[in-house]
Coordinates of C-alpha atoms in Angstrom, one line a residue:
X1 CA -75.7 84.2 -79.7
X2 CA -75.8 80.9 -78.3
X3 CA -73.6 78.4 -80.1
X4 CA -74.7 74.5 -79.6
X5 CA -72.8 71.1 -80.6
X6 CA -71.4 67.8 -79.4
X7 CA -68.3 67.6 -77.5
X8 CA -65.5 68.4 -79.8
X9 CA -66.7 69.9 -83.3
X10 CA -65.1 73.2 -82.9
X11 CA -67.0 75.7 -80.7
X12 CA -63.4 76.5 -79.0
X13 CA -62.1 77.2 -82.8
X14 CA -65.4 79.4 -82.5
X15 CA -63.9 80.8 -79.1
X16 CA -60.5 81.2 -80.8
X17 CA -61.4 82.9 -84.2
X18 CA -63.8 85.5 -82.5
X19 CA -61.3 86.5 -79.6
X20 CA -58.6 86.9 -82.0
X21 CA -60.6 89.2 -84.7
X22 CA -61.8 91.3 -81.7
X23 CA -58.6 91.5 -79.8
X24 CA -56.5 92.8 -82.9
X25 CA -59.1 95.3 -83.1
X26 CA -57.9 96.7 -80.2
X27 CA -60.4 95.5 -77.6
X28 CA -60.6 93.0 -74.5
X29 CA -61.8 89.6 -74.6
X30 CA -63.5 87.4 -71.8
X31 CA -63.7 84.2 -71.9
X32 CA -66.1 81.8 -68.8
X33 CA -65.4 78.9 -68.3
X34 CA -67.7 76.6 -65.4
X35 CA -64.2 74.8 -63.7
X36 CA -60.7 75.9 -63.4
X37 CA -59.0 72.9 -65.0
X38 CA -61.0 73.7 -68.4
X39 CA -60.0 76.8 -68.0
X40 CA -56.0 76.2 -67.6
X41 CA -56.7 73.9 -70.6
X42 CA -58.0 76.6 -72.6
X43 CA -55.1 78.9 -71.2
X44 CA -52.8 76.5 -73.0
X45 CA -54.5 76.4 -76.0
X46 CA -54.8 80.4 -76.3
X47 CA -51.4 81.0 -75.7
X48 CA -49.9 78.6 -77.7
X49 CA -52.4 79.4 -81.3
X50 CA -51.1 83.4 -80.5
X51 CA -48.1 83.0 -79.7
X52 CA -46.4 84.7 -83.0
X53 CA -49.3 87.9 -82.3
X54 CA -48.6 90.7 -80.1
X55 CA -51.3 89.5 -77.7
X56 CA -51.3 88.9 -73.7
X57 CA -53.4 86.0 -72.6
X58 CA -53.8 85.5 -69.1
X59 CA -55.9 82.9 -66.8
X60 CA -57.6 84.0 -63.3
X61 CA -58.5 81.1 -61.2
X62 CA -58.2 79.8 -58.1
X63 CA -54.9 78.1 -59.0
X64 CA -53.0 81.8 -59.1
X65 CA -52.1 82.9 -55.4
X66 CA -53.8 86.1 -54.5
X67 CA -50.5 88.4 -54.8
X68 CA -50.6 86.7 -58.9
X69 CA -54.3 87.6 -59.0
X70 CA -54.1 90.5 -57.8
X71 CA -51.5 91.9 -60.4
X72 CA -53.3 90.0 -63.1
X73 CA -56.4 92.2 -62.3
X74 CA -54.6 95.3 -62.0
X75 CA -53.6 94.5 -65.7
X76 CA -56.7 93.7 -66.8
X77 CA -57.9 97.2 -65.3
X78 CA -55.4 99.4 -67.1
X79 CA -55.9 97.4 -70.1
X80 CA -52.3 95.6 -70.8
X81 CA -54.2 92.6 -70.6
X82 CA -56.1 91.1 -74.2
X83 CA -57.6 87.9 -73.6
X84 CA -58.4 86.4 -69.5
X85 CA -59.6 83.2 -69.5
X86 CA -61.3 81.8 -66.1
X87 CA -64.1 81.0 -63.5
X88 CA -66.7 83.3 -61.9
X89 CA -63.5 85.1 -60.5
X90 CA -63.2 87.6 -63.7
X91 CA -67.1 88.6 -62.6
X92 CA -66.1 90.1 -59.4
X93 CA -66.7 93.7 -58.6
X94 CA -62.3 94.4 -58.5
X95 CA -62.1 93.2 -62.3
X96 CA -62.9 96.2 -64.0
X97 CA -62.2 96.0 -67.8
X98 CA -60.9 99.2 -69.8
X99 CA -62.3 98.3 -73.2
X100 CA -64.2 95.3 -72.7
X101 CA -65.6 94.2 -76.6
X102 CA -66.6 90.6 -75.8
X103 CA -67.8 88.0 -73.4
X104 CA -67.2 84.4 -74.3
X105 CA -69.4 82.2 -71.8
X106 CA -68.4 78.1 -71.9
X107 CA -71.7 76.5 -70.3
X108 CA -73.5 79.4 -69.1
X109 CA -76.5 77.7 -67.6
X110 CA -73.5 76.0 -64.7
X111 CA -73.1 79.3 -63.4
X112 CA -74.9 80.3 -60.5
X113 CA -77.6 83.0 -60.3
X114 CA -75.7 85.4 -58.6
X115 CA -73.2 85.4 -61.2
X116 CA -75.6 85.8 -63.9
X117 CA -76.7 89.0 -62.2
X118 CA -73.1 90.8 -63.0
X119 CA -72.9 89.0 -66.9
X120 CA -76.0 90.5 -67.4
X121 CA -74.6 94.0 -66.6
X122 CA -71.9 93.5 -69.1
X123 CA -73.9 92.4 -71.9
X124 CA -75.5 96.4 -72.2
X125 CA -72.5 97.0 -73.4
X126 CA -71.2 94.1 -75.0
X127 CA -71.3 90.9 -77.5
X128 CA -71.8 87.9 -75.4
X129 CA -71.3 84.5 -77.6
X130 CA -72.3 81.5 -75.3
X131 CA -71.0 78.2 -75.8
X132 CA -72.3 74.7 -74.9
X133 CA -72.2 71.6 -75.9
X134 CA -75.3 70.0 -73.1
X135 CA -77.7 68.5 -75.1
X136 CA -81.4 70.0 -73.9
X137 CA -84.2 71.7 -76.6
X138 CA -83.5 75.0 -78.4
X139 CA -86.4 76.4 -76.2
X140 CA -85.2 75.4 -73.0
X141 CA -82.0 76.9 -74.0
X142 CA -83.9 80.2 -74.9
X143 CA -85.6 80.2 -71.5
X144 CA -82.8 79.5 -69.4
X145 CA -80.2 81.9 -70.2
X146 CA -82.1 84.5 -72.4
X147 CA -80.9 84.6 -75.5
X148 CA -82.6 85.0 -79.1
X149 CA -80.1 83.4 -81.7
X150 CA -78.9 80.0 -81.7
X151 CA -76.8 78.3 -84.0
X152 CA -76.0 74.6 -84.5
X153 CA -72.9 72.5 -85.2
X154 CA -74.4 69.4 -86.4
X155 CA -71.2 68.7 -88.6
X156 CA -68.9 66.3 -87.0
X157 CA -65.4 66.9 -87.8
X158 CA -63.3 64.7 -90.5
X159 CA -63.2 61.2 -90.1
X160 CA -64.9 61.5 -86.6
X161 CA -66.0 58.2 -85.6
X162 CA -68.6 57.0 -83.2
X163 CA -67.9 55.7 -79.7
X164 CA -68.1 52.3 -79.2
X165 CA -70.7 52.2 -75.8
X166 CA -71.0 49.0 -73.7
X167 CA -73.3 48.7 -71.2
X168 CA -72.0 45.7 -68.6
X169 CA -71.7 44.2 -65.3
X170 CA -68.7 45.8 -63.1
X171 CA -66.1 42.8 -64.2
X172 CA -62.1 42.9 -63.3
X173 CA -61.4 40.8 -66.8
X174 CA -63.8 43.3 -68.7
X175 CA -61.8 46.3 -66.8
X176 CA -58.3 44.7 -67.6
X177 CA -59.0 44.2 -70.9
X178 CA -60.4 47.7 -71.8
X179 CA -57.2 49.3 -70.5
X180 CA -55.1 47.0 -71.3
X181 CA -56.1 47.3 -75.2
X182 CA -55.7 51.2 -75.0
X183 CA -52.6 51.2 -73.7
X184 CA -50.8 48.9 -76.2
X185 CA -52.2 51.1 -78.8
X186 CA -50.5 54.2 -76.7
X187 CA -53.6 55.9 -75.5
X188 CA -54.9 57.1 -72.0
X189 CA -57.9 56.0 -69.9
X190 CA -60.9 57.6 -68.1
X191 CA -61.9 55.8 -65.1
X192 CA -64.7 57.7 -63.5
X193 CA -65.9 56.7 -59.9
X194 CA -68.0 59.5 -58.7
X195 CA -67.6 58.8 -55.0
X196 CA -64.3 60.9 -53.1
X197 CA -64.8 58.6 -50.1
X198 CA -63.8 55.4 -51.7
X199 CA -61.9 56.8 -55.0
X200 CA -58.3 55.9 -53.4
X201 CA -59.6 52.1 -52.6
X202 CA -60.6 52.2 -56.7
X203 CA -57.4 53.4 -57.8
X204 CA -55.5 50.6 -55.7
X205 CA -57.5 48.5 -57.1
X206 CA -57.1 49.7 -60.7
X207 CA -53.5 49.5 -59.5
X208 CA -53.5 45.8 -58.8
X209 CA -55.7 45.3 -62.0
X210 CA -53.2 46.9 -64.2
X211 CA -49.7 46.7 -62.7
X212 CA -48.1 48.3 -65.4
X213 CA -49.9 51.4 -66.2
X214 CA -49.4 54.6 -63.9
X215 CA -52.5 55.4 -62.2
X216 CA -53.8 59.5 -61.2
X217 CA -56.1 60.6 -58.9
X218 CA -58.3 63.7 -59.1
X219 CA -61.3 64.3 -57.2
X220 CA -63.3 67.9 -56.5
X221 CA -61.6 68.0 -52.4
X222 CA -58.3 67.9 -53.7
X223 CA -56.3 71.4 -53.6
X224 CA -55.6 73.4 -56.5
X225 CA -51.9 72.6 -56.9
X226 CA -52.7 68.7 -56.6
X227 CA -55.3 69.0 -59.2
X228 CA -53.3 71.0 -61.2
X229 CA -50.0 68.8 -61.0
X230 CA -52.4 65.1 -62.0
X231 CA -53.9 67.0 -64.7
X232 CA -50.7 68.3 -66.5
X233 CA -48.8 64.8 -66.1
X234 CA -51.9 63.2 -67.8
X235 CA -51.7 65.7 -70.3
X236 CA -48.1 65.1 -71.0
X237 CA -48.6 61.4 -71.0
X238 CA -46.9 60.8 -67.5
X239 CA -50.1 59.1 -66.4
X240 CA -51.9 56.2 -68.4
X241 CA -55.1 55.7 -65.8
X242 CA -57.0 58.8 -64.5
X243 CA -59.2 57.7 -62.0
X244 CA -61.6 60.8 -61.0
X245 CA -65.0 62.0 -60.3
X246 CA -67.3 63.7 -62.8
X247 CA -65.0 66.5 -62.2
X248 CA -63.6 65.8 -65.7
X249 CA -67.2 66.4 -67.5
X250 CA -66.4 69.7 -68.8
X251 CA -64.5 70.2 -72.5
X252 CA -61.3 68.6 -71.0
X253 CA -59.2 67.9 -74.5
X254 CA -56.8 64.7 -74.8
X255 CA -57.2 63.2 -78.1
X256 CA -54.9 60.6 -76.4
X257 CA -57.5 59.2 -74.1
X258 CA -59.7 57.1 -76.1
X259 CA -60.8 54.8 -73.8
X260 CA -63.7 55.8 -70.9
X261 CA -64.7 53.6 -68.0
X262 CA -67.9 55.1 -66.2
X263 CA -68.5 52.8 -62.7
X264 CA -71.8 52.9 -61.3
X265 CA -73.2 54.8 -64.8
X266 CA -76.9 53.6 -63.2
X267 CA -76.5 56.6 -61.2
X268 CA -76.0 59.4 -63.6
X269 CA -78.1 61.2 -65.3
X270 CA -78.6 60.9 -69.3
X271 CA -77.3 64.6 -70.1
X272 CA -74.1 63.7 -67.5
X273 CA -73.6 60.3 -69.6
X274 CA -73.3 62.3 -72.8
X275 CA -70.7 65.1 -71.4
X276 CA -69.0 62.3 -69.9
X277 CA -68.7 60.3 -73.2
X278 CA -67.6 62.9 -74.7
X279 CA -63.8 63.3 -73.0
X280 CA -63.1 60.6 -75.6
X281 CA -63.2 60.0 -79.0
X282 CA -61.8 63.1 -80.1
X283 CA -59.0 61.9 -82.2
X284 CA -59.2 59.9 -85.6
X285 CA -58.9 57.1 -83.3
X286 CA -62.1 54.7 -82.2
X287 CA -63.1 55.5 -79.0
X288 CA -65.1 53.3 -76.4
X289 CA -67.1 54.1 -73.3
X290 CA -67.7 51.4 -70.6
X291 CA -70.9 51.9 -68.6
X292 CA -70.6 49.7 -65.8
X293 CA -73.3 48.4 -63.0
X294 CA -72.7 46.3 -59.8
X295 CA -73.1 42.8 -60.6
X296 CA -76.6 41.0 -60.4
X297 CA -78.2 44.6 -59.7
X298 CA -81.9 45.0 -60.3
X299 CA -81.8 48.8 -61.9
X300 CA -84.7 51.1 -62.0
X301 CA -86.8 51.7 -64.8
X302 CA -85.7 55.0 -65.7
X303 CA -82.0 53.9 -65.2
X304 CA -82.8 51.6 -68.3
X305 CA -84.3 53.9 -70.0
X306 CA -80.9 56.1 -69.3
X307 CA -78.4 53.3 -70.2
X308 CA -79.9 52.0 -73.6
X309 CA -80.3 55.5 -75.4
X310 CA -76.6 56.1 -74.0
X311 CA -76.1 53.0 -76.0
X312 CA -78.2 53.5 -78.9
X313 CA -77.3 57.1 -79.7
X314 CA -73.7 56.8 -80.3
X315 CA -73.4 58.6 -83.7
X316 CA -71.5 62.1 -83.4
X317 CA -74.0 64.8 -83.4
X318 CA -76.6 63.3 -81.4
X319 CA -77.1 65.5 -78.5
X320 CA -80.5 66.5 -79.6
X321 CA -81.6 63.2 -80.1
X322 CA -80.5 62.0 -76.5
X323 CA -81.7 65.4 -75.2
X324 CA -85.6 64.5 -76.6
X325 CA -85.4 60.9 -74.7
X326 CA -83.7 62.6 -71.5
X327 CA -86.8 65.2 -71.3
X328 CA -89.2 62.4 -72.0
X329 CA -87.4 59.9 -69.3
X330 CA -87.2 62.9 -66.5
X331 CA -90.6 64.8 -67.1
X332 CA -91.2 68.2 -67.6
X333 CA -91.2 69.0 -64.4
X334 CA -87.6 69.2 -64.0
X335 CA -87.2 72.1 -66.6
X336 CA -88.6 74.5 -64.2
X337 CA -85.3 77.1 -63.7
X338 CA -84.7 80.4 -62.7
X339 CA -86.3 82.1 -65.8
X340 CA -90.0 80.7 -64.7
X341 CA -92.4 82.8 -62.9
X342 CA -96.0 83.1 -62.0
X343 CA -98.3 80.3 -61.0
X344 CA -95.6 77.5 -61.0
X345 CA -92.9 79.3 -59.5
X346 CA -95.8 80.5 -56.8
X347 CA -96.8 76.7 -55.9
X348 CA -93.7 74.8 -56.1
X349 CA -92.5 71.8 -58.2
X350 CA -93.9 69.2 -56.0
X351 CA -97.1 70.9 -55.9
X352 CA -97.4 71.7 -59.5
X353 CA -97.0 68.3 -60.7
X354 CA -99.5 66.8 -58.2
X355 CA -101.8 69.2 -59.5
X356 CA -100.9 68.2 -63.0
X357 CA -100.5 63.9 -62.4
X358 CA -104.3 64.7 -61.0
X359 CA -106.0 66.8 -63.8
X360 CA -105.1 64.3 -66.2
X361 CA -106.4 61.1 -64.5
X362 CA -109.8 63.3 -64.1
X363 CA -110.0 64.0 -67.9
X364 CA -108.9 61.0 -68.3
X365 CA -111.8 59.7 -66.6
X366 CA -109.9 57.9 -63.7
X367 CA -110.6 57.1 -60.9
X368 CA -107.9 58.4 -57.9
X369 CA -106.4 55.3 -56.1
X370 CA -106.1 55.5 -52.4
X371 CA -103.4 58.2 -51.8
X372 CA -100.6 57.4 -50.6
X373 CA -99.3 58.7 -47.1
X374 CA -97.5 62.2 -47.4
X375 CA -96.4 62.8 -44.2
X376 CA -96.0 66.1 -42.5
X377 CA -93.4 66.9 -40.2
X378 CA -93.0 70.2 -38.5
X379 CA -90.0 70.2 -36.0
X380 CA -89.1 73.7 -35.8
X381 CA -85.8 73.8 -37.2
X382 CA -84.3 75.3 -40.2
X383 CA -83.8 72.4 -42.9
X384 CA -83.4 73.8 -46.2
X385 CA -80.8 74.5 -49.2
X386 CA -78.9 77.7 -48.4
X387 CA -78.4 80.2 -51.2
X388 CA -74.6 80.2 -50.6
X389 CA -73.8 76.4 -50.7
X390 CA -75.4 76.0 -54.1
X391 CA -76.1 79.3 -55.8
X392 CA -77.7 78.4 -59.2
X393 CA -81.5 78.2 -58.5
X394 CA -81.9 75.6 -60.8
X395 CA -79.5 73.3 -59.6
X396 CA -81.1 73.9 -56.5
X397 CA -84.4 72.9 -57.7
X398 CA -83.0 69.7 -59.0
X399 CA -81.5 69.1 -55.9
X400 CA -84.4 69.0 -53.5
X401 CA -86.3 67.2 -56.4
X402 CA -83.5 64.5 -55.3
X403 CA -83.6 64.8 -51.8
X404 CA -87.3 64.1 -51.9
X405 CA -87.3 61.4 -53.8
X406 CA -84.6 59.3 -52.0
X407 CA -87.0 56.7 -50.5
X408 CA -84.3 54.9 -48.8
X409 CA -81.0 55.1 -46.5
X410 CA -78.7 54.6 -49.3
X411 CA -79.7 56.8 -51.6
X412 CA -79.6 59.2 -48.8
X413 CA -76.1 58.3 -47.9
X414 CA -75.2 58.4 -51.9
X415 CA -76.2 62.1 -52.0
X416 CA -74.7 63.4 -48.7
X417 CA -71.4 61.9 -50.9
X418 CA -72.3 63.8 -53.8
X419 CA -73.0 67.0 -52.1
X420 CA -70.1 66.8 -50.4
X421 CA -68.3 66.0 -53.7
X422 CA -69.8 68.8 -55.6
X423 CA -70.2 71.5 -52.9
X424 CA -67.7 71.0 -50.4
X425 CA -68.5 70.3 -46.6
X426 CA -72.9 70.2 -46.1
X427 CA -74.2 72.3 -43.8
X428 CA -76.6 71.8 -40.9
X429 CA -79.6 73.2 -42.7
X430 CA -78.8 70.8 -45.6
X431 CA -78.2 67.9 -42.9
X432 CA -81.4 68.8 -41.4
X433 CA -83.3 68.5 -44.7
X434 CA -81.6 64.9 -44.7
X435 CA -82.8 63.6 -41.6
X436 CA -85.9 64.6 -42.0
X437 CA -86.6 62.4 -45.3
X438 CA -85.0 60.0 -43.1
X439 CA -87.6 60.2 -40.9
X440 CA -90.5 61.0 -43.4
X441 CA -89.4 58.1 -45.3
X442 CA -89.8 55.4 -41.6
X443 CA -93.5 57.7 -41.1
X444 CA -94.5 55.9 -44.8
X445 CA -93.7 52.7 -43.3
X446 CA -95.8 53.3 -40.1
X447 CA -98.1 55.0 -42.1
X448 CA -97.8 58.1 -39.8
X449 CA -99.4 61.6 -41.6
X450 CA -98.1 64.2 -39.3
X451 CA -95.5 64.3 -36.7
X452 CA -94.9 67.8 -34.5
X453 CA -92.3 68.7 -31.9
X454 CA -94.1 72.1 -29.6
X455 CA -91.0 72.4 -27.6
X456 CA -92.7 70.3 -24.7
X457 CA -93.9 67.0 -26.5
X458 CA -93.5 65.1 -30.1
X459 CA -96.9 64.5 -31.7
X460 CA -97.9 61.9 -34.0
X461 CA -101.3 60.9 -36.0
X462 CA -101.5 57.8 -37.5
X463 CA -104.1 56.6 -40.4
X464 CA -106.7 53.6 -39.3
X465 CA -104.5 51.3 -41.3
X466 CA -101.4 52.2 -39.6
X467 CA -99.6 48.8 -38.9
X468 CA -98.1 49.7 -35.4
X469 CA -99.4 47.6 -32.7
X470 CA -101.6 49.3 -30.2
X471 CA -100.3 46.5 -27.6
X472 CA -97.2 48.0 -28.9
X473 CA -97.9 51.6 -28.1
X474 CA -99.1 50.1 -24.1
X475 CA -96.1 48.3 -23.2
X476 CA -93.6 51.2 -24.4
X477 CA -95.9 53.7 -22.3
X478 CA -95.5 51.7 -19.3
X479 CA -91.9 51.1 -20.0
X480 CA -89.2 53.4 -21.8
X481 CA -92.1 56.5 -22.9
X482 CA -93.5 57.0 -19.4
X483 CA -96.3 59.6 -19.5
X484 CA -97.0 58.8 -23.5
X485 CA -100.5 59.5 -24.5
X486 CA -102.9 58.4 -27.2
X487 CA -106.4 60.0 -27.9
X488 CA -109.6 58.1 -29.6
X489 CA -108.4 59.2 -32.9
X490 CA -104.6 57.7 -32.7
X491 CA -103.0 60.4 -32.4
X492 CA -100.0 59.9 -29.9
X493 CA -98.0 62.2 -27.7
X494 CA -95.1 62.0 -25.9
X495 CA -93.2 63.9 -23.3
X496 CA -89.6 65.2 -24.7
X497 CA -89.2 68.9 -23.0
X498 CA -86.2 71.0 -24.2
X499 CA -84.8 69.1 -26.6
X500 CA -82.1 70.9 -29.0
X501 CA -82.5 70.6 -33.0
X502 CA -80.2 67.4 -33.6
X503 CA -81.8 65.9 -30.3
X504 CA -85.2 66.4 -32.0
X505 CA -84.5 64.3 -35.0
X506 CA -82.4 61.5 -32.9
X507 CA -85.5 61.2 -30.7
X508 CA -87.9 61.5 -33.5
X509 CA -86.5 58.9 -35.1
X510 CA -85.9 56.8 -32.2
X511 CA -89.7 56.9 -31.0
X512 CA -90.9 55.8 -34.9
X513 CA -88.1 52.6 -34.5
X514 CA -89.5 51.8 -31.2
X515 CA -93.3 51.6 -32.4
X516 CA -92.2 49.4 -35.8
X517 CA -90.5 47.3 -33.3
X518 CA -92.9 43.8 -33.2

């Protein structure tokens, strides 16, 4: 059964009622969770609600050494063990249950498809209650992670009151006054910067902003320990000022922290908005959540759109609503996940919504515009998502949805950042895949349609309307492309024999700069 509500209206009561009814009935008890600081949270919370039963909770993450995990799984195996909490690490093939009864799943649709594969094998045999609080359709939720019942908690708690949500330009008096208000009414703050590369310069500067609050840092590259030590001391109240990534997005609990301070919210997605409003406003205390944007910045349409329903739907219990507006802002398209198959899955997302963007001007009676360019590009060289860096198919899909849209330098640079954020060091294939919407993106400019490395020569055919200079073209071929070619139907070739993969995009890209070049 699939239990849905908003951020803090009791699906971890749900957690804690159902694992202690099956537990005292003598059976073992599982309990998911997508990120290892929810699930120390949840540790806490477990052992402290049991503490007068004769139950044994334990936590597996990666903040145990291996000699603790190792004994923890051994007890988990002979069955001394009632109630683990953690990450993917209590799927693996050496923790093997002794009478396992039920599976509690927080988020189910953030694991990856691999570790679907082994919950799925567990739930011949057992109950599986899945938790979430992500605000998307029933029937997406059916389709993505296979279940039949839902039920809703559309109840907020007592005397839950809305978050107060300000959309504004990035402002140090707006800052200073935000935290300073919470923390002379003894609360904590959220600052959220979703970028590791500059986070330290922000919590300096938060620093200087705010003298006498004590600032933490957490971020995704950090090690366990560090993580682990930030997050207890703003638990306890030893830190005022968390400045961190999105990190904190998942059913973190501090009915302290009232106060949320999102910079650069143009860049996050409506569903990430929500779960990130969320970490506050969890007390009887009014909450508020600043959404800040650079100063002066001209935002995208869809960025808008993003930012006033974040605004607008403030009420608790409105994931639904903000989940209908989020599927009508993104499109259908990006619903496609691991549970489609046939014709879509066959052609492709890009594909399938040309096709679709196409048979509705025709029965609309349209008639097509001059297409734009989509250029080809066939170097030879593996560019592509590996299975390992991000496992979840889905996530994936969304992924190179955003790689292919990035139509310019920056946005590139702003995803390398996030992948790296997210998933740890990129690899060459995904680097690769970079470059080479680097370089499709310059072949839009030129208006190039295909470009080709054979090993020997780099190809490119330009359309008529191609703004490169054929004066242009002469003078580089008599000066720095010696031996380049071009045929009757502009299609140029130039020598380049043996080049490795990165030399292939460096050149590439260097030849397309060099015909722009007035």
């Amino acid at each position: 059964r699939l239990v849905c509500g908003d951020a803090g209206f009791g699906k971890t009561e749900i957690a804690l009622r159902a694992s202690f009814v099956v537990s005292m009935d003598g059976k073992q008890v599982a309990i998911l969770v997508p990120t290892t600081i929810l699930a120390e949270q949840h540790y806490q919370t477990f052992v402290k609600r049991f503490e007068k039963y004769p139950l044994r909770v334990e936590v597996l993450n990666r903040f145990k050494t291996k000699s603790q995990q190792a004994a923890i799984v051994e007890n988990i195996n002979k069955g001394l063990v009632d109630i683990v909490i953690g990450t993917h690490r209590i799927v693996q093939k050496d923790v093997t249950f002794k009478d396992l009864g039920l599976v509690i799943i927080d988020e189910e649709q953030r694991f990856g498809v691999k570790h679907k594969e082994m919950l799925k094998k567990l739930r011949t045999t057992v109950d599986v209650l899945t938790l979430t609080a992500t605000p998307i359709p029933r029937t997406l939720q059916l389709s993505l992670v296979g279940i039949r019942d839902l039920s809703v908690i559309d109840t907020p708690p007592p005397d839950r009151q809305s978050v107060k949500v300000q959309v504004c330009e990035f402002d140090e008096d707006v800052i200073r006054e935000a935290i300073g208000n919470e923390l002379a009414q003894g609360g904590q703050v959220f600052f959220v910067h979703d970028r590791v590369k500059s986070i330290e310069s922000v919590a300096r500067f938060v620093e200087n902003l705010v003298p006498e609050a004590k600032i933490g840092v957490v971020h995704g590259q950090m090690k366990s320990g560090e993580i682990e030590n930030v997050m207890l001391k703003f638990v306890h109240k030893e830190v005022d000022v968390l400045v961190c990534t999105t990190i904190i997005g998942s059913g973190l609990d501090i009915p302290s922290a009232n106060t949320i301070i999102i910079n650069r919210a143009d860049r996050l997605g409506l569903s990430h908005l929500y779960q990130l409003r969320g970490r506050v406003g969890r007390s009887k205390e009014e909450a508020y959540a600043y959404l800040l944007i650079p100063e002066g910045a001209i935002l995208s349409r869809d960025a808008r759109k993003r930012l006033r329903v974040a605004q607008e739907f403030s009420e608790p219990g409105s994931g639904f609503k903000v989940a209908s507006h989020d599927l009508e802002i993104r499109g259908g398209g990006n619903l496609l996940g691991i549970s489609q198959s046939g014709h879509i899955s066959a052609v492709g997302y890009e594909l399938y919504t040309e096709l679709m963007e196409k048979a509705v001007r025709e029965l609309r009676g349209e008639l097509p515009a001059e297409e734009e360019v989509n250029p080809e590009i066939h170097f030879g060289i593996p560019a592509f998502i590996p299975d390992d860096y991000i496992d979840d198919m889905q996530t994936r899909l969304v992924t190179y949805k955003k790689i292919s849209m990035a139509g310019s330098d920056d946005v590139l640079s702003d995803l390398r950042e996030e992948l790296l954020d997210c998933y740890g060091f990129v690899p060459e294939q995904v680097e690769n895949l970079l470059n080479i919407i680097e370089i499709r993106n310059i072949m839009k400019e030129v208006v190039a349609e295909k470009m080709q490395y054979d090993g020997k020569d780099m190809h490119i055919s330009f359309r008529e309307k191609s703004p490169v200079d054929p004066a242009r073209i002469l003078a580089l071929s008599k000066g720095k492309l010696k031996g380049l070619r071009l045929t009757p139907d502009f299609r140029l070739s130039v020598p380049m024999p043996g080049l490795r993969d990165k030399e292939v995009m460096v050149r590439a890209k260097g030849l397309l700069e060099d015909l722009m070049k007035n």
